[in-house]
mmCIF file of C-alpha atoms in Angstrom:
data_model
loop_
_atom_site.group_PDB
_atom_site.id
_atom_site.type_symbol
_atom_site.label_atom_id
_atom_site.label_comp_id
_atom_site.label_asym_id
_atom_site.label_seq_id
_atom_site.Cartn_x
_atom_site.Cartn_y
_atom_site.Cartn_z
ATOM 1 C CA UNK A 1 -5.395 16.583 -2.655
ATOM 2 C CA UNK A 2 -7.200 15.204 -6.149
ATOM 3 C CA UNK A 3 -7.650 13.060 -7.996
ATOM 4 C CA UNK A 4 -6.299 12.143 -11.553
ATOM 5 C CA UNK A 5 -7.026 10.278 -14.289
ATOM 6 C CA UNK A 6 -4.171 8.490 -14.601
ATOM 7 C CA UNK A 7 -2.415 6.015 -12.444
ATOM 8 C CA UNK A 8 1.590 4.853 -12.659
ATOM 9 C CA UNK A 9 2.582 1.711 -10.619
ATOM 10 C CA UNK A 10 6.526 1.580 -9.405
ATOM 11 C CA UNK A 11 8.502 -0.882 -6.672
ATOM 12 C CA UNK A 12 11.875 -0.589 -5.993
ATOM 13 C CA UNK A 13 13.897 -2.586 -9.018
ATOM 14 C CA UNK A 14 15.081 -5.950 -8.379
ATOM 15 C CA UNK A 15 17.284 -5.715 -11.461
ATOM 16 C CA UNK A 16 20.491 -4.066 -12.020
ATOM 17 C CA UNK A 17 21.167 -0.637 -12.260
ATOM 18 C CA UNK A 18 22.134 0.597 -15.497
ATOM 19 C CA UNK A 19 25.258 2.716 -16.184
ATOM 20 C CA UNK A 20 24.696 6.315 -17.001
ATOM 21 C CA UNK A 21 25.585 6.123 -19.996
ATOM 22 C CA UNK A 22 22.819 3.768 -20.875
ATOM 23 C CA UNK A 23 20.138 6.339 -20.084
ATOM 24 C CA UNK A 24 22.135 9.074 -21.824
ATOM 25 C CA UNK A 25 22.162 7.394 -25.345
ATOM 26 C CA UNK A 26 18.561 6.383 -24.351
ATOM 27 C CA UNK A 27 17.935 10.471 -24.565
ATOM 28 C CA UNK A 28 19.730 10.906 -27.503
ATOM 29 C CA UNK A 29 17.417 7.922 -29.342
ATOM 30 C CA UNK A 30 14.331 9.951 -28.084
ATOM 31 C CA UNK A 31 15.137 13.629 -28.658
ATOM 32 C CA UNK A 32 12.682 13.632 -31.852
ATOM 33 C CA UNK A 33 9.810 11.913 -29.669
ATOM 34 C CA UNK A 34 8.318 14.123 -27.010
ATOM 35 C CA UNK A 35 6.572 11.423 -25.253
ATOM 36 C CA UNK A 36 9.401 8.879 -24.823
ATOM 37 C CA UNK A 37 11.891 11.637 -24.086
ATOM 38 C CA UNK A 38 9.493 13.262 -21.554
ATOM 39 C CA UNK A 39 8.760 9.673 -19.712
ATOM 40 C CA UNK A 40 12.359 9.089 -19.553
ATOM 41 C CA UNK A 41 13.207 12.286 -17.837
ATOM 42 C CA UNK A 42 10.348 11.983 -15.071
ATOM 43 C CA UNK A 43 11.582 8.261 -14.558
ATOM 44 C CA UNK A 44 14.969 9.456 -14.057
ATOM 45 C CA UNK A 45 14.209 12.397 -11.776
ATOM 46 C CA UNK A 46 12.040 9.965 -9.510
ATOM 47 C CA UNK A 47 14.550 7.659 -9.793
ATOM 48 C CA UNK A 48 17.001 10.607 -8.233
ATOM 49 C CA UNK A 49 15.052 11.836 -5.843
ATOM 50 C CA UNK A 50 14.026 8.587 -4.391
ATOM 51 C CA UNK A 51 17.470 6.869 -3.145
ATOM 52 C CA UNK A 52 16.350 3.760 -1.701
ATOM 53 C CA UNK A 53 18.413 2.336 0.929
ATOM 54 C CA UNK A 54 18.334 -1.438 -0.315
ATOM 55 C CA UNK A 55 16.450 -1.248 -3.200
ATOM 56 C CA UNK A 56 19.152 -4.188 -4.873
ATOM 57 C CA UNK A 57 17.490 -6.358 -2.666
ATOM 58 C CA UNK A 58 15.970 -9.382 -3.794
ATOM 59 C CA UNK A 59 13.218 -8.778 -1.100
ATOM 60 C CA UNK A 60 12.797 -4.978 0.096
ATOM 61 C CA UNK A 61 11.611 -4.332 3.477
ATOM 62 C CA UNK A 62 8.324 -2.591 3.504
ATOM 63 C CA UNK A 63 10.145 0.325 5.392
ATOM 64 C CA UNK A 64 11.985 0.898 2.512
ATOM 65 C CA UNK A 65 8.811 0.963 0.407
ATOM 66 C CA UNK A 66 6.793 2.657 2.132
ATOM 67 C CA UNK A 67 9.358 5.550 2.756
ATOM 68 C CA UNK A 68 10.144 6.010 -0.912
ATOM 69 C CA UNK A 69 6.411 6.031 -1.137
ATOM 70 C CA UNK A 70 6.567 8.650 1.556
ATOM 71 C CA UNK A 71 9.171 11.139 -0.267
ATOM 72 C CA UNK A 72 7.499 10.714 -3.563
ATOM 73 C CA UNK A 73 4.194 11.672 -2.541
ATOM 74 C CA UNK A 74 5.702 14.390 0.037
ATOM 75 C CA UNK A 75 7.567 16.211 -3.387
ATOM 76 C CA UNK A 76 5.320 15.425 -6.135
ATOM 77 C CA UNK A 77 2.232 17.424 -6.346
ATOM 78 C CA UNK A 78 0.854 15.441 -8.872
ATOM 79 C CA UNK A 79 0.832 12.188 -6.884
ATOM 80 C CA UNK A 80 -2.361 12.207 -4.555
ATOM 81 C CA UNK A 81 -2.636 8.303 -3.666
ATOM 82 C CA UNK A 82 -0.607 5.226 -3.228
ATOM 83 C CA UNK A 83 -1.218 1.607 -3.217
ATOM 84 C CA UNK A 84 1.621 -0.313 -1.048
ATOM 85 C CA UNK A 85 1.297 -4.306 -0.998
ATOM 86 C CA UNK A 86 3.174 -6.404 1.924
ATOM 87 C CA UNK A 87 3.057 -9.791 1.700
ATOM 88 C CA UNK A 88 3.491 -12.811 3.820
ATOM 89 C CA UNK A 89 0.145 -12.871 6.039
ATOM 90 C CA UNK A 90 -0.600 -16.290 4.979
ATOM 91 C CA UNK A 91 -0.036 -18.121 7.606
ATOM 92 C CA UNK A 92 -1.047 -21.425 7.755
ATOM 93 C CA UNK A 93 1.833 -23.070 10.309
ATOM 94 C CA UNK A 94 3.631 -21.453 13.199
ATOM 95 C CA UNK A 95 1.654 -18.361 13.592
ATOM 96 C CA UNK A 96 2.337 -16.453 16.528
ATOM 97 C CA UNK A 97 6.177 -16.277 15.767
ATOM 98 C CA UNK A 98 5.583 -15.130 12.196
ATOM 99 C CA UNK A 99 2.829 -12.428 12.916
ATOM 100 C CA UNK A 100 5.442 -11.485 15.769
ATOM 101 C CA UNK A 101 8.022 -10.975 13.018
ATOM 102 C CA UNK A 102 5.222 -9.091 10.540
ATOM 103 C CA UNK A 103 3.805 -6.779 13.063
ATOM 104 C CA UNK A 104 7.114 -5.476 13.090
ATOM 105 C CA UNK A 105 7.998 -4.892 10.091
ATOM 106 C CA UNK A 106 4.113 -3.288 9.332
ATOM 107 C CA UNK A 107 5.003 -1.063 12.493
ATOM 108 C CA UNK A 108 8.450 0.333 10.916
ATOM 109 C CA UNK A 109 7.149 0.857 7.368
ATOM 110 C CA UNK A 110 4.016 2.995 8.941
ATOM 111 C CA UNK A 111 6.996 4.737 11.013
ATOM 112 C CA UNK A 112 9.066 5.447 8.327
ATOM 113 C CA UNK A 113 5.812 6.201 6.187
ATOM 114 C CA UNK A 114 4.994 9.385 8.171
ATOM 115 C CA UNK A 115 8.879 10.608 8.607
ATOM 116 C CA UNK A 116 8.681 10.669 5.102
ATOM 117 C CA UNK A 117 5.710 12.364 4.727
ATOM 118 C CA UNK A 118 6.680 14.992 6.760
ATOM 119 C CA UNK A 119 4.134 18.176 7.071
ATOM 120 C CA UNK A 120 2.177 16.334 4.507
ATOM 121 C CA UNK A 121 0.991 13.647 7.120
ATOM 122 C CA UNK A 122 -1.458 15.774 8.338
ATOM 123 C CA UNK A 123 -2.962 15.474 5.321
ATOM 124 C CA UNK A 124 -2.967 12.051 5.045
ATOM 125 C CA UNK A 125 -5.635 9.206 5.465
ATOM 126 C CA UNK A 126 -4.623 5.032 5.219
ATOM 127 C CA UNK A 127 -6.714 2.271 4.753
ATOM 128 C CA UNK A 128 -5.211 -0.992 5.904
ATOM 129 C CA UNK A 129 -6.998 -3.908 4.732
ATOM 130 C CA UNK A 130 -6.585 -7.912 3.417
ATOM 131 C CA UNK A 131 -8.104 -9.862 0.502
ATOM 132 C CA UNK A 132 -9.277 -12.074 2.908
ATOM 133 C CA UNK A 133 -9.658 -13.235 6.511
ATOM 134 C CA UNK A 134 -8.156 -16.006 9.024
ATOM 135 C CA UNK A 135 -10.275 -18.324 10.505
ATOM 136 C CA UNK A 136 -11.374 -18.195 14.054
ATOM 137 C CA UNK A 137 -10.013 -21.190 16.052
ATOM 138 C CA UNK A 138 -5.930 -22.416 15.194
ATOM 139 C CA UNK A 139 -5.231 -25.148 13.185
ATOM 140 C CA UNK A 140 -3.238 -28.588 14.054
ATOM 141 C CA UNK A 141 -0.330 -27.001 12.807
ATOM 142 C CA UNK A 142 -0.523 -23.748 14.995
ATOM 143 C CA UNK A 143 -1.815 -21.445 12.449
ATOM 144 C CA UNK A 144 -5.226 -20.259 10.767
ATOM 145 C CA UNK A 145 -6.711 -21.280 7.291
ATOM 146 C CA UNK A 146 -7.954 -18.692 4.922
ATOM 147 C CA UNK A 147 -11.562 -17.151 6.573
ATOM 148 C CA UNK A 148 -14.384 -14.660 5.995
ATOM 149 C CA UNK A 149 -14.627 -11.563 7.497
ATOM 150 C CA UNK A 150 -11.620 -9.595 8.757
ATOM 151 C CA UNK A 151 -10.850 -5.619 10.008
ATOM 152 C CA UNK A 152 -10.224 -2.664 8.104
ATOM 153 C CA UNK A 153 -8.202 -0.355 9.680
ATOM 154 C CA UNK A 154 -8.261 3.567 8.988
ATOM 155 C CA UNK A 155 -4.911 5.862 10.441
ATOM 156 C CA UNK A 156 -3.119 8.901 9.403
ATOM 157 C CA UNK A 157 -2.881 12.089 10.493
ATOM 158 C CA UNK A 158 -6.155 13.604 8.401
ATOM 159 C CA UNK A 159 -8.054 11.116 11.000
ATOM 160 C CA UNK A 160 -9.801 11.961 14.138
ATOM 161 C CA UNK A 161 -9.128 7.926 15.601
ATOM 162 C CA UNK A 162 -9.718 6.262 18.646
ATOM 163 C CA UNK A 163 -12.892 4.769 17.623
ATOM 164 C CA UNK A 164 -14.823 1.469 16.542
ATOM 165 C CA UNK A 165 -17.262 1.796 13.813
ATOM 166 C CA UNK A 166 -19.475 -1.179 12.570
ATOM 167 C CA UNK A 167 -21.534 -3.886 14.032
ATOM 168 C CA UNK A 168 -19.252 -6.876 15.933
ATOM 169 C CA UNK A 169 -20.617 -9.848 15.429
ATOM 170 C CA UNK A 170 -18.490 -11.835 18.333
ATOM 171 C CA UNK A 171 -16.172 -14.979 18.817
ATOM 172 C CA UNK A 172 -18.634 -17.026 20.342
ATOM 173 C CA UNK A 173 -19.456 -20.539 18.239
ATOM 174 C CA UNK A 174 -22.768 -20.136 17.851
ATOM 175 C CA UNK A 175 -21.835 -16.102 16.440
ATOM 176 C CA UNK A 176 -19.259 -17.486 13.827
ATOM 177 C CA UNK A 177 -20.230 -17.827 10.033
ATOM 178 C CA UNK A 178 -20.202 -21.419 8.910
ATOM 179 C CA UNK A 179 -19.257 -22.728 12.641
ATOM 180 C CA UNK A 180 -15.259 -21.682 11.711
ATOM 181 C CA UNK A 181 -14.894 -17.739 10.699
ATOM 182 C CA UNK A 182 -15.784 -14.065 11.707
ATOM 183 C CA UNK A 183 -19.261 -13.125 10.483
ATOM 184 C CA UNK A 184 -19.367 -10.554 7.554
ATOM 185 C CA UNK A 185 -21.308 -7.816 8.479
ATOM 186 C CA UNK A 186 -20.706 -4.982 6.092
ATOM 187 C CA UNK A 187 -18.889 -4.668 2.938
ATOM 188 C CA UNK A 188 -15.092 -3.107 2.893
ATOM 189 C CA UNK A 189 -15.538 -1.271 -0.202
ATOM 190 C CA UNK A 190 -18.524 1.184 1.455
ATOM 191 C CA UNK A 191 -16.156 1.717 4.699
ATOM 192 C CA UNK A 192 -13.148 3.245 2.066
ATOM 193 C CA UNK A 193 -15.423 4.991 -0.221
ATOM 194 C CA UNK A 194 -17.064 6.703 2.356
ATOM 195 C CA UNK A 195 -13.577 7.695 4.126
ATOM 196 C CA UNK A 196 -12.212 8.645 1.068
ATOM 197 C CA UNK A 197 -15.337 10.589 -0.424
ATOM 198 C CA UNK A 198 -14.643 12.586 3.279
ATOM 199 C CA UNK A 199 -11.088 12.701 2.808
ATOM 200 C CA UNK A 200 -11.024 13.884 -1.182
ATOM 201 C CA UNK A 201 -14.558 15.534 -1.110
ATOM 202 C CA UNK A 202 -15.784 13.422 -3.457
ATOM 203 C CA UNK A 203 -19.465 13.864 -4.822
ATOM 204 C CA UNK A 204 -21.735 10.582 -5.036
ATOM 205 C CA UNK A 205 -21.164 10.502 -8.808
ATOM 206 C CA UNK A 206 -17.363 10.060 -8.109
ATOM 207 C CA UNK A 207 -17.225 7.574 -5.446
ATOM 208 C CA UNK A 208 -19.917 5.369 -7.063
ATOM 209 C CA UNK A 209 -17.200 6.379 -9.919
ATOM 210 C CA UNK A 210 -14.390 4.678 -7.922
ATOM 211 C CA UNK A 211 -16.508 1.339 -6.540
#
């Protein structure tokens, strides 16, 4: 795998699909421009080769992100990294039913992630992480309020796993930062640069580069 110097950002549409016809005039208007006319035909064969199952959806399931995510990267040499988003960790009431319901959903879209990937998830590292933690103790209204610290979480099938790295501060009281969250220990950002500078080969110039 490498690295480029360009990035492209793409979720399944929300709007509706135009007619073919549409995309053929859309050619025809761009024949003199090599750019546009170029742009439009990769668009259209990722478009093609994608085939989302419920990509008209209002709301996706990350399974069905994360396995177009899979079959892009698994046919596209030139696509060497991914960035997927899943939303609705923010749980501030009723916790333990809603996480119940997330877990699940994380579970299938990392599932479907690596059918999709096929031979090419042996080649693959994730990095699982949040913006920011929960606090430690539940709230009055059986949830957690926006923390600290939290876990970062390394898989795929490039990984040897099974293993803890970092210094655990504890649950105790008198270990918690501020009397209400995990302790910080150690700074995300060093944890993935250092996987990925394993992962891509990556020279200290580059990964300094990166973060």
């Amino acid at each position: 795998m490498c690295i480029r110097d360009s990035a492209q950002t793409w979720y399944p549409s929300t709007l509706p699909s135009a007619d073919e016809d549409l995309y053929q005039r859309l050619l025809q208007l761009y024949q003199h421009d090599d750019a546009l006319r170029t742009r439009l035909q990769e668009g259209l064969a990722t478009r093609e080769g994608l085939e989302i199952e419920g990509a008209q959806s209002r709301r996706p399931r990350f399974a069905n992100l994360t396995r177009a995510c899979g079959q892009l990267l698994a046919d596209n040499a030139d696509a060497s990294c991914a960035v997927l988003e899943m939303s609705g960790w923010d749980t501030h009431t009723a916790q333990i039913n809603r996480l119940d319901r997330q877990f699940r959903q994380f579970d299938e879209g990392l599932q479907a992630l690596r059918e999709a990937l096929g031979a090419q998830w042996s080649n693959t590292l994730i990095a699982i992480g949040t913006e920011f933690g929960r606090t430690v103790a539940i709230n009055g209204t059986g949830g957690t309020d926006h923390g600290t610290a939290s876990v970062l979480l390394l898989a795929g099938g490039a990984l040897g796993g099974g293993r803890v790295f970092g210094e655990w501060p504890g649950l105790a009281s008198a270990d918690l930062f501020e009397g209400r969250d995990l302790r910080p220990t150690s700074d995300i950002r060093s944890w993935i640069g250092a996987a990925l500078a394993e992962h891509w080969s990556l020279d200290g110039q580059q990964q300094w580069a990166i973060f």
